[in-house]
Coordinates of C-alpha atoms in Angstrom, one line a residue:
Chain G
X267 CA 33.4 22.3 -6.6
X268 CA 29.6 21.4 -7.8
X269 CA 27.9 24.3 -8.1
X270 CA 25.1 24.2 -5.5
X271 CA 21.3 23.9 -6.8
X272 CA 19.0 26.8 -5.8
X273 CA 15.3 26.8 -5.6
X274 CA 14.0 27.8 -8.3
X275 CA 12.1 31.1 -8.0
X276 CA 8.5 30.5 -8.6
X277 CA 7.6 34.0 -9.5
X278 CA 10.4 34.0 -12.3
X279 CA 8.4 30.6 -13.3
X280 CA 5.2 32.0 -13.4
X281 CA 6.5 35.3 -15.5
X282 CA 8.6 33.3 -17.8
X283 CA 5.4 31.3 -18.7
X284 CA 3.1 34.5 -19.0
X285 CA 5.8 36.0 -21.6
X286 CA 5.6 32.9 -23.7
X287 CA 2.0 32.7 -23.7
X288 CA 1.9 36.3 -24.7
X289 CA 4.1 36.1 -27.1
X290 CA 2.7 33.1 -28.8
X291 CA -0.9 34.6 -29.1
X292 CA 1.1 37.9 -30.1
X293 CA 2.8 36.1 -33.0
X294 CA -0.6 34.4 -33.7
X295 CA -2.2 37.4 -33.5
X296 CA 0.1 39.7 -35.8
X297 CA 0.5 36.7 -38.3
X298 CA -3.3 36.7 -38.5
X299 CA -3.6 40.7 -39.1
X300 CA -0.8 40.4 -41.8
X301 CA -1.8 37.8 -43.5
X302 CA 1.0 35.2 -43.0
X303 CA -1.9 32.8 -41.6
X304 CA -4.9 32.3 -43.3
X305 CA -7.9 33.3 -41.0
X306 CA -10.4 31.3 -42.5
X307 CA -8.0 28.2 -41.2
X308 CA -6.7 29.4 -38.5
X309 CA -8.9 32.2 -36.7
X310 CA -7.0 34.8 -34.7
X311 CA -7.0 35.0 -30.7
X312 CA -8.8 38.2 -30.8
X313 CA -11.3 36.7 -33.1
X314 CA -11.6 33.6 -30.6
X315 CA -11.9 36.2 -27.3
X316 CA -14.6 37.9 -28.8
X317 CA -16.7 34.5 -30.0
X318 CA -16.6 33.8 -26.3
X319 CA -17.6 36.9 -25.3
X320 CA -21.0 36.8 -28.0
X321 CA -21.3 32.7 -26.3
X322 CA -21.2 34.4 -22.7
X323 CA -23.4 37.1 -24.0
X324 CA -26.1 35.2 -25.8
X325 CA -26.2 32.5 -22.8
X326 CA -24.7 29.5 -24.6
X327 CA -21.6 29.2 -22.7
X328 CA -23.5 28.6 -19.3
X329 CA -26.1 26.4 -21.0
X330 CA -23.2 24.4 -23.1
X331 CA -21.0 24.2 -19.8
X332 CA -23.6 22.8 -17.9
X333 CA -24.8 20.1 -20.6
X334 CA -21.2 19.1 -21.6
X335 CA -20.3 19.0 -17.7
X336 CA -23.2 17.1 -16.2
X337 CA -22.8 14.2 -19.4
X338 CA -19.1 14.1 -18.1
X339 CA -19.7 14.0 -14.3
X340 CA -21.9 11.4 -15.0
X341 CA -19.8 9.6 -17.2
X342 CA -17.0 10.0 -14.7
X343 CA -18.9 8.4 -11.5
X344 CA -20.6 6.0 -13.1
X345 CA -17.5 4.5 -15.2
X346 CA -14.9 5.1 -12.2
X347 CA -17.3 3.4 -9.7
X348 CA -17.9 0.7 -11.8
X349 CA -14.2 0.3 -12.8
X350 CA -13.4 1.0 -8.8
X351 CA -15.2 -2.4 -7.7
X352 CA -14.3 -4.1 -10.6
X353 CA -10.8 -4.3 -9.7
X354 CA -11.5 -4.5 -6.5
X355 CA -13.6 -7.9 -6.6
X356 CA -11.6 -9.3 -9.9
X357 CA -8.0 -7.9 -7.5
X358 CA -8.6 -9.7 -4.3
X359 CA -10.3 -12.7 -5.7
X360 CA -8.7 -15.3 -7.7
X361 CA -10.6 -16.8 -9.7
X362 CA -12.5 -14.1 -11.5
X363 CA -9.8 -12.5 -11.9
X364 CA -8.9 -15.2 -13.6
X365 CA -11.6 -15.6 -15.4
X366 CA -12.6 -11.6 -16.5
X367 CA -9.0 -9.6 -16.8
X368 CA -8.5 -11.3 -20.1
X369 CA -11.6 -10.6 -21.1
X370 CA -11.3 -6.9 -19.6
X371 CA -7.7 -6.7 -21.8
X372 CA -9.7 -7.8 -24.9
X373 CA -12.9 -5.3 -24.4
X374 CA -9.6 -2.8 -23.9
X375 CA -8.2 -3.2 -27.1
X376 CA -11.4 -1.8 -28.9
X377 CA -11.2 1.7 -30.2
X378 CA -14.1 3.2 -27.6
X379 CA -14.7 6.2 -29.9
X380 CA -16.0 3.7 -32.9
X381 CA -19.0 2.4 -30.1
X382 CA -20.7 5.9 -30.1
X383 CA -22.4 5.1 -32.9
X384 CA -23.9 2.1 -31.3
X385 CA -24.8 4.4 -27.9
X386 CA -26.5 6.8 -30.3
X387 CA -28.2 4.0 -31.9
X388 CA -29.6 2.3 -28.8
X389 CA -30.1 5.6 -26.6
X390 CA -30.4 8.5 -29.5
X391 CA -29.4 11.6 -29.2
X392 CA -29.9 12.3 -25.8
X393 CA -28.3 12.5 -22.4
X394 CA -27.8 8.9 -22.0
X395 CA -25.4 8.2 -25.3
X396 CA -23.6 11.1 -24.3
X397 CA -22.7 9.4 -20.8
X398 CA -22.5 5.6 -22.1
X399 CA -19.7 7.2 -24.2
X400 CA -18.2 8.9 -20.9
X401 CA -18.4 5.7 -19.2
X402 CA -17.2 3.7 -21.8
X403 CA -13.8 5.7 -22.1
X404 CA -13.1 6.5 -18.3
X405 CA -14.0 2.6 -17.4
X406 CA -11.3 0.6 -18.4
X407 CA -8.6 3.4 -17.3
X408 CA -9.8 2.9 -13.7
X409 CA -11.1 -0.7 -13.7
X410 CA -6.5 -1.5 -14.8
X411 CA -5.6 1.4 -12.2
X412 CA -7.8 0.1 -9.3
X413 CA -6.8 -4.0 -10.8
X414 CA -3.0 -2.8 -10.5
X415 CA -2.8 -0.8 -7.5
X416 CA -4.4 -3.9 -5.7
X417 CA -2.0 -6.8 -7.3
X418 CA 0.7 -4.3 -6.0
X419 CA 0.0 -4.0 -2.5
X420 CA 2.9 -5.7 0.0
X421 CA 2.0 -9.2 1.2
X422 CA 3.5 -8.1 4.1
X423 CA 0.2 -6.0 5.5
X424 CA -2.3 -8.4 4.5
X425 CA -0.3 -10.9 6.6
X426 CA 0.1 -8.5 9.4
X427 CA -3.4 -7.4 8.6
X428 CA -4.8 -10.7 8.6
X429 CA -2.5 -11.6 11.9
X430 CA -4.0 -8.8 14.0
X431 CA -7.2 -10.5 13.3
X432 CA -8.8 -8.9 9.7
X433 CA -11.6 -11.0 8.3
X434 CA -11.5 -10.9 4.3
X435 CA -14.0 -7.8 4.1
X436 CA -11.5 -5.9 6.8
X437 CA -8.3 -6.3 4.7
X438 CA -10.1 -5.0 1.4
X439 CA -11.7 -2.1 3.6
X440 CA -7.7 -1.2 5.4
X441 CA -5.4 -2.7 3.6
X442 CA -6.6 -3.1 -0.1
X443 CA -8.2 0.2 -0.7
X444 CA -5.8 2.2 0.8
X445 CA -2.9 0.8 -0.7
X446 CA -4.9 1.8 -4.7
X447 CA -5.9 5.0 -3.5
X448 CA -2.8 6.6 -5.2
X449 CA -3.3 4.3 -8.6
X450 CA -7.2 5.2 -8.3
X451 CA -6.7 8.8 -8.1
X452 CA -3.8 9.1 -10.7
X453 CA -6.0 7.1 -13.1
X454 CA -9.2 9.6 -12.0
X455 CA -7.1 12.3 -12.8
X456 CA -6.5 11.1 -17.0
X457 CA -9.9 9.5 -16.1
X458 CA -11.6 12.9 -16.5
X459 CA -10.0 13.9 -19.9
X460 CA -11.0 11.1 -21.0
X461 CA -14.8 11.6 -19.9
X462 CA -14.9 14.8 -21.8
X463 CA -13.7 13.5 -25.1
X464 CA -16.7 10.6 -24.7
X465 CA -18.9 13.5 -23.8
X466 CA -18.1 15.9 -26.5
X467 CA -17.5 13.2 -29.3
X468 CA -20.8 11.8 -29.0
X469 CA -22.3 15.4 -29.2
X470 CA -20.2 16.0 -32.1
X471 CA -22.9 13.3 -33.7
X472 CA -26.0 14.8 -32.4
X473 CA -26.8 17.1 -30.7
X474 CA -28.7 20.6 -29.4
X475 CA -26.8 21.7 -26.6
X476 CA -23.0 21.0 -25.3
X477 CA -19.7 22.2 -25.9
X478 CA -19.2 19.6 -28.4
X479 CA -22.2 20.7 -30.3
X480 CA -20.8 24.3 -30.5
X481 CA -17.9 22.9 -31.8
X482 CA -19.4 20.9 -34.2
X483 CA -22.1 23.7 -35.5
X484 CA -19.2 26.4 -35.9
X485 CA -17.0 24.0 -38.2
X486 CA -20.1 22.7 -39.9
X487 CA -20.4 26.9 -40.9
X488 CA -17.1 27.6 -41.4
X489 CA -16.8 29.5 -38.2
X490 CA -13.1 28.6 -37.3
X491 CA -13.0 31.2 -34.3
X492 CA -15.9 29.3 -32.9
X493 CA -14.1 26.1 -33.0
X494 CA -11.0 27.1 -31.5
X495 CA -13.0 29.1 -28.6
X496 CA -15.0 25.6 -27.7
X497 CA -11.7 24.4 -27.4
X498 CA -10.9 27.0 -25.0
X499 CA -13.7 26.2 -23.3
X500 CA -13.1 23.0 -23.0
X501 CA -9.4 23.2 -21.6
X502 CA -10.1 26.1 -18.8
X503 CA -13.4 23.1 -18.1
X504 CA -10.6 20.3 -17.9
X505 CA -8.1 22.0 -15.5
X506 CA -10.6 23.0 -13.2
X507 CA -11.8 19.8 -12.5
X508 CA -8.2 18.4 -12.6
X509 CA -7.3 21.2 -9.8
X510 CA -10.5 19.8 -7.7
X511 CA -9.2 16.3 -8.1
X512 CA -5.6 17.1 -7.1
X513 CA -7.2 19.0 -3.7
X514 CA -9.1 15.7 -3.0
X515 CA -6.5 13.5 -3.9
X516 CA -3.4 15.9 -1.6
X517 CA -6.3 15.3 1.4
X518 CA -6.9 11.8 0.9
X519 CA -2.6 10.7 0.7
X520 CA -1.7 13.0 2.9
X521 CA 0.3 10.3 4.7
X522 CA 2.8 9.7 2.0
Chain U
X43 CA 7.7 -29.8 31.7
X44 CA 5.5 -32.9 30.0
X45 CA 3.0 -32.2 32.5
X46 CA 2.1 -28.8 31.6
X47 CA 0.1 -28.4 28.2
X48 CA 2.3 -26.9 26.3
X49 CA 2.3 -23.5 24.4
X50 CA 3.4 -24.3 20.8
X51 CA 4.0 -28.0 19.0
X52 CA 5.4 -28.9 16.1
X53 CA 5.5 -32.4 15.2
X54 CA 7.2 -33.8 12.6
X55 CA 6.5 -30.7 10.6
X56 CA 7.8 -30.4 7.1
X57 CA 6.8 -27.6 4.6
X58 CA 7.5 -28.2 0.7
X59 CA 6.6 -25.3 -1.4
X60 CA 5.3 -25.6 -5.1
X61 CA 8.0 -25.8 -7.3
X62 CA 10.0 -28.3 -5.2
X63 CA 11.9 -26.2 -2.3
X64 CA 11.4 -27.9 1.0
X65 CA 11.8 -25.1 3.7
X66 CA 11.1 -27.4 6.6
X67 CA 11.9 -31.1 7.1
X68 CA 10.6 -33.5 10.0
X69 CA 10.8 -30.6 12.6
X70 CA 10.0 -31.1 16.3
X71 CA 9.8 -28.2 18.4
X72 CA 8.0 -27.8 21.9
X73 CA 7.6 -24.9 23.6
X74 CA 6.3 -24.4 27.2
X75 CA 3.7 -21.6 27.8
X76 CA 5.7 -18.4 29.5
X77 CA 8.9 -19.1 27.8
X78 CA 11.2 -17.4 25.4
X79 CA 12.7 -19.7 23.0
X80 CA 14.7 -18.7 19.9
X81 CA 15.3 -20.5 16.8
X82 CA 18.4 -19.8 15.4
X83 CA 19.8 -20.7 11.9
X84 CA 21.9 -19.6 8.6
X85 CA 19.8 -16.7 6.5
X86 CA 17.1 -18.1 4.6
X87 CA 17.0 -22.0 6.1
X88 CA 13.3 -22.1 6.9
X89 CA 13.2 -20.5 10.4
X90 CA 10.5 -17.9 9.2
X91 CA 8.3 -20.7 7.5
X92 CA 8.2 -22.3 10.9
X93 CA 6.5 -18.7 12.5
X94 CA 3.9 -18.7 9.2
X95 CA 2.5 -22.6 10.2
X96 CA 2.5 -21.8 13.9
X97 CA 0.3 -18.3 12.9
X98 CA -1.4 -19.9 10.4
X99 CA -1.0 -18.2 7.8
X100 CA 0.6 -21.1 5.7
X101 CA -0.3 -24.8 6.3
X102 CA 2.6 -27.8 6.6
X103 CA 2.8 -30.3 3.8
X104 CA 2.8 -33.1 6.4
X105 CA 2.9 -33.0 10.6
X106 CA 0.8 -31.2 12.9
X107 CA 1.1 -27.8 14.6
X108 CA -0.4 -27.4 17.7
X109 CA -1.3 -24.1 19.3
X110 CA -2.2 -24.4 23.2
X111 CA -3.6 -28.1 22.3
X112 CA -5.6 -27.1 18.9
X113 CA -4.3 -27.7 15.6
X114 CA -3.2 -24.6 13.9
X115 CA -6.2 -23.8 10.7
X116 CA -6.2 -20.8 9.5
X117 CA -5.3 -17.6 11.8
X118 CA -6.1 -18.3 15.3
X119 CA -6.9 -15.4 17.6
X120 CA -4.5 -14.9 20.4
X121 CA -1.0 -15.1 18.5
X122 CA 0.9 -12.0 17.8
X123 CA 3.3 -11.5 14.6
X124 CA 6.5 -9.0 14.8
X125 CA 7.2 -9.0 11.1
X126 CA 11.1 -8.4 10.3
X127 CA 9.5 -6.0 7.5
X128 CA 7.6 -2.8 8.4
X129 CA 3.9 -4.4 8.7
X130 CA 2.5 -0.5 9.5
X131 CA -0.7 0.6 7.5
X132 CA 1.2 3.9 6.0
X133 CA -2.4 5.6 5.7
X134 CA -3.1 5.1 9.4
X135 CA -0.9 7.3 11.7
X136 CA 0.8 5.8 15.0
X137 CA -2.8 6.0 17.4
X138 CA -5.0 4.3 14.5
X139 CA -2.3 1.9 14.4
X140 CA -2.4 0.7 17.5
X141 CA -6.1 0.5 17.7
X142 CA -6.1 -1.2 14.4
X143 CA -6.3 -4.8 16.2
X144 CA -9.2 -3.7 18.9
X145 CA -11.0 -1.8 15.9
X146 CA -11.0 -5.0 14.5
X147 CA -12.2 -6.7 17.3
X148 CA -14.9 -4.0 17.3
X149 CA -14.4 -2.5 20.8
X150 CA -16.1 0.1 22.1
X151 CA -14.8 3.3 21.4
X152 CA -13.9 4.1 25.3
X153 CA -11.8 1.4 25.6
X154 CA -9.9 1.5 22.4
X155 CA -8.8 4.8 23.1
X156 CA -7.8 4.3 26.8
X157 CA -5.6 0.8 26.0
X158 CA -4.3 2.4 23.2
X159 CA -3.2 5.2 25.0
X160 CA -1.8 3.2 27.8
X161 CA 0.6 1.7 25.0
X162 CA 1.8 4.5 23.3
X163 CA 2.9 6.0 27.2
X164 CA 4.4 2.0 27.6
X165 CA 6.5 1.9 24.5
X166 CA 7.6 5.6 24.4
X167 CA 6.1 7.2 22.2
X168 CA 3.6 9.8 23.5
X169 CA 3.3 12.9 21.9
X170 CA 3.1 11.0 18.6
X171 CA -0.1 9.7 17.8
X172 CA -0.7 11.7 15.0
X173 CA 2.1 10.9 13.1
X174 CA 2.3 8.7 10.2
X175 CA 5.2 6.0 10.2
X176 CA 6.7 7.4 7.0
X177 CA 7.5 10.1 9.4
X178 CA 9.5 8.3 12.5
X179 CA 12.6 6.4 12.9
X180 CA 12.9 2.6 11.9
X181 CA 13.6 2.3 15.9
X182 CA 10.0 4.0 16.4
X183 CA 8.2 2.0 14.1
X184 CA 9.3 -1.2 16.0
X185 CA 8.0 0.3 18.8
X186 CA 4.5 1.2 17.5
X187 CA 4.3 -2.2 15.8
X188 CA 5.4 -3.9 19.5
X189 CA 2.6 -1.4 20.7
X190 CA 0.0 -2.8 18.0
X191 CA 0.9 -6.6 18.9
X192 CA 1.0 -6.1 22.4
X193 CA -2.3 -3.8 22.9
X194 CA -4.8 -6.8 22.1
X195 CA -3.0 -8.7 24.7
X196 CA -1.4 -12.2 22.6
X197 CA -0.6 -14.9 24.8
X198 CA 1.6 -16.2 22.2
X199 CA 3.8 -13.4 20.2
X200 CA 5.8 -14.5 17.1
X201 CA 9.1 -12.9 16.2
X202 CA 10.9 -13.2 12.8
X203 CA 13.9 -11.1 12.6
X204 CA 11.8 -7.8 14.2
X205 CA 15.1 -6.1 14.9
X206 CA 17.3 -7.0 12.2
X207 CA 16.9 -3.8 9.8
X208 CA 18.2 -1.4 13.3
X209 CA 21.4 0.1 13.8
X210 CA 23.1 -1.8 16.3
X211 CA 22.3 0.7 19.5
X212 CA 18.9 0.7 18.6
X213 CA 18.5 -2.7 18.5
X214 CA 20.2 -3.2 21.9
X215 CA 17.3 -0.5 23.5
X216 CA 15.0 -2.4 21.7
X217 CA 16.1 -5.7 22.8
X218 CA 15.7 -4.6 26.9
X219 CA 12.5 -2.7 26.2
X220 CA 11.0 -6.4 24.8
X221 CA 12.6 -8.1 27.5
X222 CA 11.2 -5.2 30.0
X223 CA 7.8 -5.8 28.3
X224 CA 8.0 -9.4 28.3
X225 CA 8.9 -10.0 31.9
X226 CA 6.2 -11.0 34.1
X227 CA 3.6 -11.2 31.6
X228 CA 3.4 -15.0 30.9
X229 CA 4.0 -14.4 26.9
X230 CA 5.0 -17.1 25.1
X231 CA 8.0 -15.7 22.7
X232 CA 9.3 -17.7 19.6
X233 CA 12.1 -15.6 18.4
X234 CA 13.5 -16.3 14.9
X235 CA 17.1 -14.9 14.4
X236 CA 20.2 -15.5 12.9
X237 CA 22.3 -13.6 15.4
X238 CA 23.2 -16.0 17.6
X239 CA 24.3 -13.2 20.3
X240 CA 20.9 -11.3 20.4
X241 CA 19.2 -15.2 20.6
X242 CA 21.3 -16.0 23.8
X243 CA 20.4 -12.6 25.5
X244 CA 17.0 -13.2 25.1
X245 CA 16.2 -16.3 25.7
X246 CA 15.2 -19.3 28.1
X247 CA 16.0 -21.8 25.4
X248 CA 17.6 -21.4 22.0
X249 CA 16.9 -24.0 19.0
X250 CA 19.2 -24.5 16.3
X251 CA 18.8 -25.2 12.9
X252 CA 20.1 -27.1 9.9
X253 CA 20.9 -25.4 6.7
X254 CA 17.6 -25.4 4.4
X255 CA 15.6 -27.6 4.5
X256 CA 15.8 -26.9 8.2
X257 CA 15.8 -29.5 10.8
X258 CA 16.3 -29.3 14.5
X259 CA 20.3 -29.4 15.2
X260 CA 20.4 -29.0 18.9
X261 CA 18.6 -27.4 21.9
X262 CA 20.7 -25.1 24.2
X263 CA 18.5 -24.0 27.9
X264 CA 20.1 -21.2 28.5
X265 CA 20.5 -20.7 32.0
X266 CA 21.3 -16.7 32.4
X267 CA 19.6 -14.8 35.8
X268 CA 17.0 -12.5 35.2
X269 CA 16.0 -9.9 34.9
X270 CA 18.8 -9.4 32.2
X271 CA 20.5 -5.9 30.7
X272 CA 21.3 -6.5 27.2
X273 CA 25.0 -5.1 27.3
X274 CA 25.5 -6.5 30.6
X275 CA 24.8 -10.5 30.1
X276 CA 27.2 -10.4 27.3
X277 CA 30.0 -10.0 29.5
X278 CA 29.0 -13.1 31.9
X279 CA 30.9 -16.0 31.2
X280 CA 28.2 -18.4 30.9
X281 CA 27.1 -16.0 27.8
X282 CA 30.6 -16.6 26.6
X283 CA 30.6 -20.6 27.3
X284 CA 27.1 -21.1 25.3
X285 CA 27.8 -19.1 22.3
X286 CA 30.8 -21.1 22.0
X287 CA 28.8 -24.4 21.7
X288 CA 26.4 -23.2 19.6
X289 CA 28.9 -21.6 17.1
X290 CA 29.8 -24.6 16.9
X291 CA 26.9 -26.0 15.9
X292 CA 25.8 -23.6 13.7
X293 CA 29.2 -23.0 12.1
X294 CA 28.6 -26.2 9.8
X295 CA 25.6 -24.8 8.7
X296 CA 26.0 -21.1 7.8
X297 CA 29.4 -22.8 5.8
X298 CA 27.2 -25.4 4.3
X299 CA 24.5 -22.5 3.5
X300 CA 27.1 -20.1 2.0
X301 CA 28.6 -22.5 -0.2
X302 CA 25.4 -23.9 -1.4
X303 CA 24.9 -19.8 -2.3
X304 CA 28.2 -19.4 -4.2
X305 CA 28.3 -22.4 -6.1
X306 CA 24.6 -22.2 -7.0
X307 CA 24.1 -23.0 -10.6

């Protein structure tokens, strides 16, 4: 007889994970004190909590938060709105879609990183190179998401749709949106990684304020425990938007 | 019948579809306003392509299709479509589906939500107007889609396979509540099956087709009292008489169209 699957416990889960994460800092940690890892390379996890602490301390760690965040929010809405009625207008109309997805593909196929230097050089340093570089990344991930999810709806409901007496606007409004919804919000979801790297990338090249900046300032003084905590900083940032967008998104499909 | 304008006409309607596949070929089909008529057929011969010209949601490559005296161009309000796939907006649970059409039709708020409730009590299925379809029974989603055809009030309803996908004693409920429904109310029906059984309990007039492209074999009035019961009027002997003409008929064709399947290059 097949032995019958149990749930797995989520507790159990939650510990196991704890443990490992212990243990690897631990490990880290002790290879650090006894010199099996060179420090200067490689920092030590104590080292890295108590940078953080001097950044909450001092202030930066609000003020780089807020710089880093509002460049990537921006970013964000501005590329994933664009992207949104892009593939909504090139999706449900023929001939430009024609016309621009190849063109789209093509614009795709450039490294975005290597086009900071041109934001920098039109906008400078400031705000706005920061976010051209958001937008540029999170773009083209939700212009093909919003494109695909669209080309992939069932014929079937736009017929029905269009039966029960949808004009073209209706069927985009109930039938085409709805059916990308789940495309859109998976893409939004990589969508906001990828905003943070244009963020932080471009501040990496100038800046005076941002997580990116930190980062950049401790390497550029040989300050590894600086680096690593920006890092830090930068994934508890990510997975709390990530958990905001998963809320959003579990409200909005709640009919699958 | 010639002096009553008739529902539905097809004259010499062929469809050929890009690529060289001619679903449809010189096809004549009248059908009177009130009446149920199927059209019957082997799998895949062209029946459905018939229901997308008459809704308009396809256009013939030659002929005319008239809908109550008007050619067909482009949707025309006052047909209904039963799709043999589920046609139900997943995202919109079972009352926003049936107010979907009258949302559409941008009725007052009032109205939409009295009609639409008088549907939901009509087909069954109150107590469930917040759930979405992924959530009922294939049987139940016929009957909020018969709901959502019915509820903006179709003089002409379309039918392609609707109840094909249902177990067989769902189908038979399903099959007297659309008759129930239908009785009295002065619907046009065009019924698209290949069951010839289900065609000849429903209808007033059965049409059969030719293996693809489909043409117009014979016409059957089928002649069955009403109101019918579905298990009953399978047990009359008239039932028994006409189905064996019409296998007849059709036997040639679903051979034809099976061996045309299996010794397909």
């Amino acid at each position: 007889m097949r032995e019958q699957l149990r749930p797995l416990n989520r507790w159990t889960i939650l510990s196991t994970q704890v443990v490992l994460t212990i243990l690897v800092l631990g490990l880290w940690e002790l290879g650090g004190r006894a010199g099996w890892i060179d420090k200067l390379y490689f920092s030590r996890p104590s080292d890295i909590g108590m940078q953080v602490a001097e950044w909450v301390r001092l202030g930066y760690v609000v003020k780089d938060v807020v710089t880093t965040m509002s460049e990537t929010l921006a970013g964000l809405a501005v590329g994933a709105l664009v992207g949104i009625v892009l593939g909504i207008v090139l999706a449900s109309n023929r001939f430009l879609g024609a016309v621009f997805e190849p063109l789209l593909v093509l614009l795709n196929s450039i490294p975005r990183i290597t086009l900071v230097p041109l934001f920098i050089l039109w906008f400078g340093f400031r705000f706005e190179s920061k976010v051209a570089s958001a937008i540029a990344l999170v773009l083209f991930v939700v212009f093909f998401a919003t494109y695909a999810g669209i080309k992939d709806v069932d014929p079937t409901l736009v017929a029905s749709a269009r039966v029960l007496g949808a004009t073209r606007a209706d069927v985009v409004r109930h039938v085409l949106v709805p059916s990308a919804l789940t495309w859109i919000f998976s893409s939004l979801r990589s969508a906001v990684g990828f905003a943070l790297i244009g963020a932080v990338v471009a501040e990496y090249f100038g800046a005076n304020a941002g997580v990116g900046y930190r980062i950049q300032y401790s390497e550029a003084n040989f300050n590894t425990a600086g680096v690593f905590a920006g890092l830090a900083v930068l994934m508890v940032l990510v997975t709390l938007v990530d958990a905001f967008i998963v809320r959003v998104q579990r409200h909005l499909i709640r009919w699958k | 019948m010639s002096d009553v304008q008739p529902a539905i006409r097809l004259t010499g309607v062929s469809k050929q579809f890009p690529g060289g596949y001619t679903a449809l070929e010189g096809v004549d089909i009248t059908v009177a306003p009130g009446r149920f008529v199927s059209l019957v057929g082997p799998s895949g011969c062209g029946k459905s392509t018939a229901l997308s010209l008459i809704a308009g949601l396809d256009t013939p490559t030659a002929g005319t299709v008239k809908v109550r005296d008007r050619l067909v161009n482009g949707v025309a309000d006052g047909v209904g479509f039963l799709f043999q796939r589920d046609a139900l907006l997943p995202w919109k649970n079972v009352f926003d589906n049936v107010a979907f059409p009258l949302v559409l039709r941008k009725r007052p708020a009032k109205e939409i939500a009295e009609r639409v409730n008088e549907w939901i009590a009509r087909v069954n299925l109150r107590g469930f107007e917040n759930h979405f379809p992924s959530a009922l029974s294939g049987g139940m989603r016929k009957r909020v889609a018969l709901a959502q055809t019915l509820v903006y009030e179709p003089q002409i309803i379309l039918m392609d396979e609707p109840f094909s996908a249902l177990d067989v004693q769902t189908r038979d409920l399903m099959e007297d509540e659309l008759l129930q429904l239908w009785q009295g109310s002065g619907m046009t029906i065009v019924f698209v099956t290949h069951d010839l059984e289900e065609a000849i309990a429903l209808s007033d007039e059965v049409v059969v087709m030719t293996a693809g492209p489909a043409r117009v074999k014979a016409r059957y009035d089928v002649t069955l009292p009403r109101p019918r019961v579905i298990e009953q009027v399978r047990l009359d002997p008239r039932f028994t008489e006409l189905y064996r003409a019409m296998w007849n008929d059709l036997r040639d064709e679903v051979l034809e169209s099976y061996a045309r399947a299996t010794s397909a290059p």
